[in-house]
Short mmCIF file of C-alpha atoms and ligand atoms in Angstrom, two decimals:
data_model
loop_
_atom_site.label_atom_id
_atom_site.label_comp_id
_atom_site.label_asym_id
_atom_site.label_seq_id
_atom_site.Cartn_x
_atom_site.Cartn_y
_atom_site.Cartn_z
CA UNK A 1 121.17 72.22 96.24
CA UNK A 2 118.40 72.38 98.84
CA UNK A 3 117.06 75.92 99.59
CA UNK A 4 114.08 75.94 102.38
CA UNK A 5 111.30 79.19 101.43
CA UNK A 6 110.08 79.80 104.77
CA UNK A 7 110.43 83.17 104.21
CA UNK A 8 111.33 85.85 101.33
CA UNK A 9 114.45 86.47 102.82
CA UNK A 10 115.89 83.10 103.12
CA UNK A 11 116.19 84.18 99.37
CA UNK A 12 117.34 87.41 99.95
CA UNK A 13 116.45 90.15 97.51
CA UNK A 14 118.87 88.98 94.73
CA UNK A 15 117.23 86.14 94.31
CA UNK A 16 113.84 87.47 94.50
CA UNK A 17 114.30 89.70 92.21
CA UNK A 18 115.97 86.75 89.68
CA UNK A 19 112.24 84.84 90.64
CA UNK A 20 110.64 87.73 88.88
CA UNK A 21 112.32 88.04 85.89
CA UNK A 22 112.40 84.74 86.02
CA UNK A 23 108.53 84.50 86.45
CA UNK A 24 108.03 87.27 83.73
CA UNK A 25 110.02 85.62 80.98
CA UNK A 26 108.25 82.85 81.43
CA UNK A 27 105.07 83.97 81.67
CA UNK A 28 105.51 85.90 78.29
CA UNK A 29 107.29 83.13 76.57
CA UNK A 30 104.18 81.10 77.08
CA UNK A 31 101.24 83.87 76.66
CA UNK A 32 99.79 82.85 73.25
CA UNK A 33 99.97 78.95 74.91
CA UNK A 34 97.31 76.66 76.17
CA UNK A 35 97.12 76.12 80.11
CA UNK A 36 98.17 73.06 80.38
CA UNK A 37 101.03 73.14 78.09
CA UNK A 38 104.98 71.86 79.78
CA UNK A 39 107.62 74.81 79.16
CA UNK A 40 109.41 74.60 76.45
CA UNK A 41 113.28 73.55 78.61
CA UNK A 42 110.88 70.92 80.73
CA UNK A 43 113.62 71.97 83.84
CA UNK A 44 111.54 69.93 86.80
CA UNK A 45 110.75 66.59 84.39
CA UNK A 46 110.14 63.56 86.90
CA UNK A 47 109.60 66.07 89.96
CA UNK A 48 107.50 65.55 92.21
CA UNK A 49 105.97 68.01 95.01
CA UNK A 50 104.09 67.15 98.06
CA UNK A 51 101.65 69.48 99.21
CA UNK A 52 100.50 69.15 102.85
CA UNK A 53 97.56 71.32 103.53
CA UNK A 54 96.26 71.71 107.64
CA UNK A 55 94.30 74.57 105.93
CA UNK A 56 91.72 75.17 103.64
CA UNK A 57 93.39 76.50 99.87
CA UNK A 58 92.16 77.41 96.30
CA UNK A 59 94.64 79.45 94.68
CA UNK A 60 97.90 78.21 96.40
CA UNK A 61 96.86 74.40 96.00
CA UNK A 62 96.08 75.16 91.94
CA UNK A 63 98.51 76.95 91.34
CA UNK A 64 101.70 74.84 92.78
CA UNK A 65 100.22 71.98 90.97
CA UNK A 66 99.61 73.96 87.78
CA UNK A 67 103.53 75.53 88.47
CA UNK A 68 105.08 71.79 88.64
CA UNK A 69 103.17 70.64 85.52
CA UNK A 70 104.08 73.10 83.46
CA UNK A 71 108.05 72.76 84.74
CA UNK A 72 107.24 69.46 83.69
CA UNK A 73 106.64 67.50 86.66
CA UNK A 74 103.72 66.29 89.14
CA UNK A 75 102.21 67.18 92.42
CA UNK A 76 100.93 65.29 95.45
CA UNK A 77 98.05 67.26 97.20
CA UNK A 78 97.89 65.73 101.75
CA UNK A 79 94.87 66.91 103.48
CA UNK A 80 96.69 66.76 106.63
CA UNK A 81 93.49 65.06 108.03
CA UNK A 82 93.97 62.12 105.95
CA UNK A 83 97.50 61.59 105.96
CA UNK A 84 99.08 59.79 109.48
CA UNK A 85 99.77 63.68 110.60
CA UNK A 86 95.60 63.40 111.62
CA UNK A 87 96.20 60.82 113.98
CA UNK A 88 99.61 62.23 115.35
CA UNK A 89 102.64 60.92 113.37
CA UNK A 90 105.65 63.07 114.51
CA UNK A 91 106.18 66.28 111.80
CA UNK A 92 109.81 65.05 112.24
CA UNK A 93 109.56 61.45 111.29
CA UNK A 94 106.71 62.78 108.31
CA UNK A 95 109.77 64.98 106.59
CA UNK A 96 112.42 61.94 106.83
CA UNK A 97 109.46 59.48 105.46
CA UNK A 98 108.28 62.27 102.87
CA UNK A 99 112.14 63.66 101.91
CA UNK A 100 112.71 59.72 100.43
CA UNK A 101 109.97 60.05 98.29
CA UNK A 102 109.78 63.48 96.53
CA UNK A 103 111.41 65.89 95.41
CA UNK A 104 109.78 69.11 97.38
CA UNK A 105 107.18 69.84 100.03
CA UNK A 106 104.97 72.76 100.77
CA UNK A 107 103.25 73.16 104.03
CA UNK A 108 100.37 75.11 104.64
CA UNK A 109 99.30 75.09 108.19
CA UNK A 110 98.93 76.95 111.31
CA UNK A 111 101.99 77.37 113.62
CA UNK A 112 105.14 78.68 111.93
CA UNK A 113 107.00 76.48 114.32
CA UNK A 114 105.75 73.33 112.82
CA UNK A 115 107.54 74.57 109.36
CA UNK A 116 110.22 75.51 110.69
CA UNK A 117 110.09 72.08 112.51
CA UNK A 118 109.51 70.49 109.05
CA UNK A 119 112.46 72.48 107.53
CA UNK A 120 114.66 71.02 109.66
CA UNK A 121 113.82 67.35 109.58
CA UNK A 122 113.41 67.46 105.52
CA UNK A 123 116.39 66.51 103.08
CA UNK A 124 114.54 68.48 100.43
CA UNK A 125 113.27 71.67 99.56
CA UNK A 126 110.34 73.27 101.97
CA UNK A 127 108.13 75.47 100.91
CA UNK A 128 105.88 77.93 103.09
CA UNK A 129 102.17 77.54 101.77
CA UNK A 130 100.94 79.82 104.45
CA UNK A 131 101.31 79.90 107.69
CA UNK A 132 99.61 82.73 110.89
CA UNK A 133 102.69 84.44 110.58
CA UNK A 134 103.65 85.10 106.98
CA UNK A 135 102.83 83.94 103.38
CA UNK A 136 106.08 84.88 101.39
CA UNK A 137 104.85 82.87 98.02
CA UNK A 138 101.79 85.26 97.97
CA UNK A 139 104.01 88.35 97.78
CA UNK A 140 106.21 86.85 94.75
CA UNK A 141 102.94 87.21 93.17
CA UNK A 142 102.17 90.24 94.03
CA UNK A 143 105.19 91.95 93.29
CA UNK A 144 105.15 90.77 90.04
CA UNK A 145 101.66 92.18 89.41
CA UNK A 146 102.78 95.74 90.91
CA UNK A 147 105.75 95.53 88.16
CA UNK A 148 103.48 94.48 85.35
CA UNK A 149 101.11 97.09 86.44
CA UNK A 150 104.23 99.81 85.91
CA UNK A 151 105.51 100.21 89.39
CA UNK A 152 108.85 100.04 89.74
CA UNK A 153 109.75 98.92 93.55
CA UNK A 154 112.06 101.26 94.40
CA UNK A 155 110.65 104.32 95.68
CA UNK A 156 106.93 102.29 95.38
CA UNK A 157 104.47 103.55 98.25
CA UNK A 158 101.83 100.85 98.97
CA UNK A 159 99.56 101.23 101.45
CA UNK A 160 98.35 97.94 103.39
CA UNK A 161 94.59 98.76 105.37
CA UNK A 162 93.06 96.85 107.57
CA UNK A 163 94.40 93.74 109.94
CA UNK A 164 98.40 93.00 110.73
CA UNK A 165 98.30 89.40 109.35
CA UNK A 166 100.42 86.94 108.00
CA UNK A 167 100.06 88.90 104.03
CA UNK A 168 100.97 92.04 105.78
CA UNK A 169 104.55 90.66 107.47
CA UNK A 170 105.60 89.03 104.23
CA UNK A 171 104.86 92.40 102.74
CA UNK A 172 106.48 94.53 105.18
CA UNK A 173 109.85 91.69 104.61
CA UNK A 174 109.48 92.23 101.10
CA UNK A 175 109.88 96.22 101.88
CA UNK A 176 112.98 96.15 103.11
CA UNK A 177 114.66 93.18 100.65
CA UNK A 178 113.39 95.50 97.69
CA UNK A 179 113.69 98.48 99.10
CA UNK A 180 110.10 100.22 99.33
CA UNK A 181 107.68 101.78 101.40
CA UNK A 182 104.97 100.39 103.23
CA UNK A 183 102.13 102.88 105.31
CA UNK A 184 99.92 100.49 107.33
CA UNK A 185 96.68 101.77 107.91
CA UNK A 186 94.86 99.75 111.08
CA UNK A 187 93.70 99.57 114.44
CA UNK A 188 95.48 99.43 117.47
CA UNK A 189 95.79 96.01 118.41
CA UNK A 190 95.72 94.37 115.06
CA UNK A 191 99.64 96.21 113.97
CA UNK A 192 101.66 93.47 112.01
CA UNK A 193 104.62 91.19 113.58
CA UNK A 194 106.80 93.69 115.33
CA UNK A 195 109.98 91.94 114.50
CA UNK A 196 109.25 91.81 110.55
CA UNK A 197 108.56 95.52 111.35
CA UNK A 198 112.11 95.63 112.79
CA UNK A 199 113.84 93.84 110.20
CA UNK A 200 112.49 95.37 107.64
CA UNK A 201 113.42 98.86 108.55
CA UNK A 202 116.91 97.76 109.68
CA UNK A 203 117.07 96.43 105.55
CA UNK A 204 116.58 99.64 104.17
CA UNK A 205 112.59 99.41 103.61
CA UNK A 206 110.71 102.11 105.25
CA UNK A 207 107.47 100.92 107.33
CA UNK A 208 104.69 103.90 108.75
CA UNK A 209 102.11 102.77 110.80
CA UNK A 210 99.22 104.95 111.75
CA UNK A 211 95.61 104.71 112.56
CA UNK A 212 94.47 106.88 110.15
CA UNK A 213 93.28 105.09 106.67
CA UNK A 214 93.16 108.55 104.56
CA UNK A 215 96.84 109.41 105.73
CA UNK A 216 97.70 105.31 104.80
CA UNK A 217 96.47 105.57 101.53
CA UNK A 218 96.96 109.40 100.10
CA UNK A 219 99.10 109.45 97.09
CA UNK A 220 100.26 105.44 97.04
CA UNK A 221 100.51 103.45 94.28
CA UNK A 222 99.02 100.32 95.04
CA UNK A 223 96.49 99.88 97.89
CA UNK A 224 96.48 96.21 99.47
CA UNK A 225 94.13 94.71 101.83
CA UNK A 226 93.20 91.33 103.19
CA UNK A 227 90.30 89.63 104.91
CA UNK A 228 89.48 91.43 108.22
CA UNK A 229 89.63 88.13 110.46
CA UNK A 230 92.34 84.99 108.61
CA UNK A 231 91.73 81.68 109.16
CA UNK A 232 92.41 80.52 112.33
CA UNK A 233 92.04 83.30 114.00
CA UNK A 234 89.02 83.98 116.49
CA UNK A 235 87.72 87.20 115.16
CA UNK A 236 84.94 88.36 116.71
CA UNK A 237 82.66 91.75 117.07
CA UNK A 238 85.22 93.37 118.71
CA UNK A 239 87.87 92.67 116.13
CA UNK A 240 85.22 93.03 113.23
CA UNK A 241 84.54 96.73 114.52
CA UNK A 242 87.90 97.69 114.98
CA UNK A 243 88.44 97.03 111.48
CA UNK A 244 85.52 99.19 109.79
CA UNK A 245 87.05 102.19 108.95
CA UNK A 246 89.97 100.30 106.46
CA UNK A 247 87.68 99.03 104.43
CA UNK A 248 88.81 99.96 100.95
CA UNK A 249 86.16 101.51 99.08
CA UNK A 250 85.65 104.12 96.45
CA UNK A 251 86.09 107.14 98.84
CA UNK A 252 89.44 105.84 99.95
CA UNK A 253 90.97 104.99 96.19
CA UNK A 254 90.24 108.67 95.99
CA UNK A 255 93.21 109.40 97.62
CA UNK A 256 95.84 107.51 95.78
CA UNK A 257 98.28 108.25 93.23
CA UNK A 258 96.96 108.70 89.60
CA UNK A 259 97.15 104.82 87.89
CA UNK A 260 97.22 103.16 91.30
CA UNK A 261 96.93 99.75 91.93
CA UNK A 262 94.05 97.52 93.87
CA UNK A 263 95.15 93.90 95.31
CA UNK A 264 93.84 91.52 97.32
CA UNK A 265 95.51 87.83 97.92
CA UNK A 266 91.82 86.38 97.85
CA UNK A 267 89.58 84.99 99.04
CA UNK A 268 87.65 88.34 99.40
CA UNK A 269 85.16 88.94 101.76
CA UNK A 270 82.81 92.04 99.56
CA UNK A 271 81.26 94.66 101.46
CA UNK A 272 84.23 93.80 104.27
CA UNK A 273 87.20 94.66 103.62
CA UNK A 274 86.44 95.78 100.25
CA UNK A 275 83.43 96.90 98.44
CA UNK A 276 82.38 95.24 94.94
CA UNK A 277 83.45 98.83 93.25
CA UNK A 278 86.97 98.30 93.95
CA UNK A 279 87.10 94.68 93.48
CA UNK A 280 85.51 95.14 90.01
CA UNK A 281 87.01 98.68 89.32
CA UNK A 282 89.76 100.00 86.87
CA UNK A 283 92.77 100.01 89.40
CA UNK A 284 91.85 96.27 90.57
CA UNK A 285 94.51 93.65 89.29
CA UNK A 286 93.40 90.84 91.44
CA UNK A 287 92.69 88.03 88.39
CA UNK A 288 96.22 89.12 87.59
CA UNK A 289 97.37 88.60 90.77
CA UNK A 290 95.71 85.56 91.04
CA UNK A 291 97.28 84.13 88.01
CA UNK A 292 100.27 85.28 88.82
CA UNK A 293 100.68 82.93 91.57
CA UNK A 294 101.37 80.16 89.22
CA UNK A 295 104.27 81.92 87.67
CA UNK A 296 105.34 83.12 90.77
CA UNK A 297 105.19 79.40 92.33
CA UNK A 298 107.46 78.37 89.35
CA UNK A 299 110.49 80.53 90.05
CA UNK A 300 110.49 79.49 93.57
CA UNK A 301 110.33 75.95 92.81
CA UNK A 302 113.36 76.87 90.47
CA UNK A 303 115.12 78.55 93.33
CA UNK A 304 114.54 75.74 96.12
CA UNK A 305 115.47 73.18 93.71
CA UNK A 306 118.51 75.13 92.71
CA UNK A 307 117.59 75.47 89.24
CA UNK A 308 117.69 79.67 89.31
N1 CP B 401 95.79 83.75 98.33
C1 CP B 401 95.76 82.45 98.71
O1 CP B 401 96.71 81.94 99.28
O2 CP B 401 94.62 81.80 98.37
P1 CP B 401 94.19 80.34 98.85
O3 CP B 401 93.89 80.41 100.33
O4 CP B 401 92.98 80.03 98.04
O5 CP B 401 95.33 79.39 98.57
N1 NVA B 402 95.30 86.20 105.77
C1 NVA B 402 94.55 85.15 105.12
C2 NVA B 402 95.18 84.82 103.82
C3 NVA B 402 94.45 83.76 103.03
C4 NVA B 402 95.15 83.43 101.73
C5 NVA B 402 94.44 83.94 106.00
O1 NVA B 402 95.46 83.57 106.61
O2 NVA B 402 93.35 83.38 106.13
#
């Protein structure tokens, strides 16, 4: 079966919370292994994924290709600058070309309507890598670091400072599949997508905004922030200035709940968004997190190629 990841909840919260386990089993039945090692059941031998990238990638590019060769398969990394996309090859005609081939794509690229576009040409599995409006395989990650760190997601208060970007939606959808609460602390201007606001709160997750970082940030249990201006996007002074009182620094982890959590997606921008304190400091679980994106990749690999 064929299951498009566009977004967290074209799993649904069943099934992200089956990715986690998922993810966590296997991450523990392979702790004492080396990297590079295939899992023990081999479940995506002879897979192969396609990764189309219009955007620039570290973590998510390693870690889908370290995710399908430890399922036991293979991975296919398009810079969409090389491929006949550059030099305007329909996206429609690239998913019927690319759904013959292999067994999975992931885009990461710049208009959610060219995913969605993707999605609906493809015979197989899609996969958002990123896109401006949300990054759900980021957040599989990162709930699985708040849960290794001790916090269960019920009841969890996480605080999200600084600009309403694509991290921040796919947060605020994974508050109200899992049922938490998220207080984003921001500007005016800069809030995140209105209608993953809506959704989420119509779910059951519970979504403050205000403009006040202190009030964002007093008594949560993980603090999350992102780079002030994503990729893409024009920034600016403007924008830059608006953000400077979110920055996340020791003053502000002051204010959170004893054994809180720091995390950051990455790439960090140090001395921006967050100062080298917290990025190096006792409450930061960011190399976690950043590992954690290859487990995380795995179960939703699983899941799109209906293998959980
Ligand atoms: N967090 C994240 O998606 O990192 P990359 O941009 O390096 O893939
Ligand atoms: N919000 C950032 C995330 C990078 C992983 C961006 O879109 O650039």
């Amino acid at each position: 079966m064929a299951r498009d990841f566009l977004s967290l909840s074209d799993a649904g919260g069943d099934a992200v919370a089956a990715m986690l386990n998922d993810a966590m089993d296997r991450k523990a039945a392979r702790c004492a292994w080396p990297k590079g090692r295939v899992d023990a059941d081999s479940p995506l031998s002879g897979h192969v994924l396609a990764m189309i990238f219009e955007k620039n990638s570290t973590r998510t590019r390693v870690s889908f290709d370290m995710a399908m060769r430890q399922l036991g398969g293979s991975a296919l990394i398009l810079e969409a600058g090389s491929t006949q996309i550059g030099r305007g090859e329909s996206i429609a005609d690239t998913a019927r070309v690319l759904s013959r081939m292999v067994d999975a794509i992931m885009l990461r690229t710049d208009d959610h309507a060219k995913i969605e576009e993707l999605a609906h040409y493809a015979e197989v599995p899609v996969i958002n890598g990123l896109t401006d409006l949300s990054h759900p395989c980021q957040i599989v990650a990162d709930l699985l670091t708040v849960i290794e760190r001790g916090h269960a997601l019920p009841g969890l208060q996480l605080a999200w400072l600084g600009d309403g970007n694509n991290v921040a939606n796919s947060l605020i959808e994974a508050a109200g599949l899992m049922k938490f609460t998220v207080r984003v602390g921001g500007p005016a201007g800069y809030e995140p997508d209105a209608g993953f606001i809506a959704r989420a709160r119509a779910a059951g997750g519970e979504v403050i905004l205000t403009r006040d970082a202190q009030e964002a940030v007093a008594g949560a249990h993980v603090v999350v922030t992102d780079t002030w201006v994503s990729m893409g996007q024009a920034g600016g002074e403007q924008h830059v200035a608006a953000m400077q009182p979110y920055q996340v620094n020791a003053a502000l982890m002051a204010k959170v709940a004893a054994g809180a959590t720091f995390l950051h997606c990455l790439p960090a921008h140090r001395g921006e968004e967050v100062t080298d304190e917290v990025m190096d400091g006792p409450a930061s679980a960011v190399w976690d997190e950043a590992e954690n994106r290859i487990h995380g990749q795995k179960s939703i690999l699983l899941w799109a190629l209906g293998k959980l």
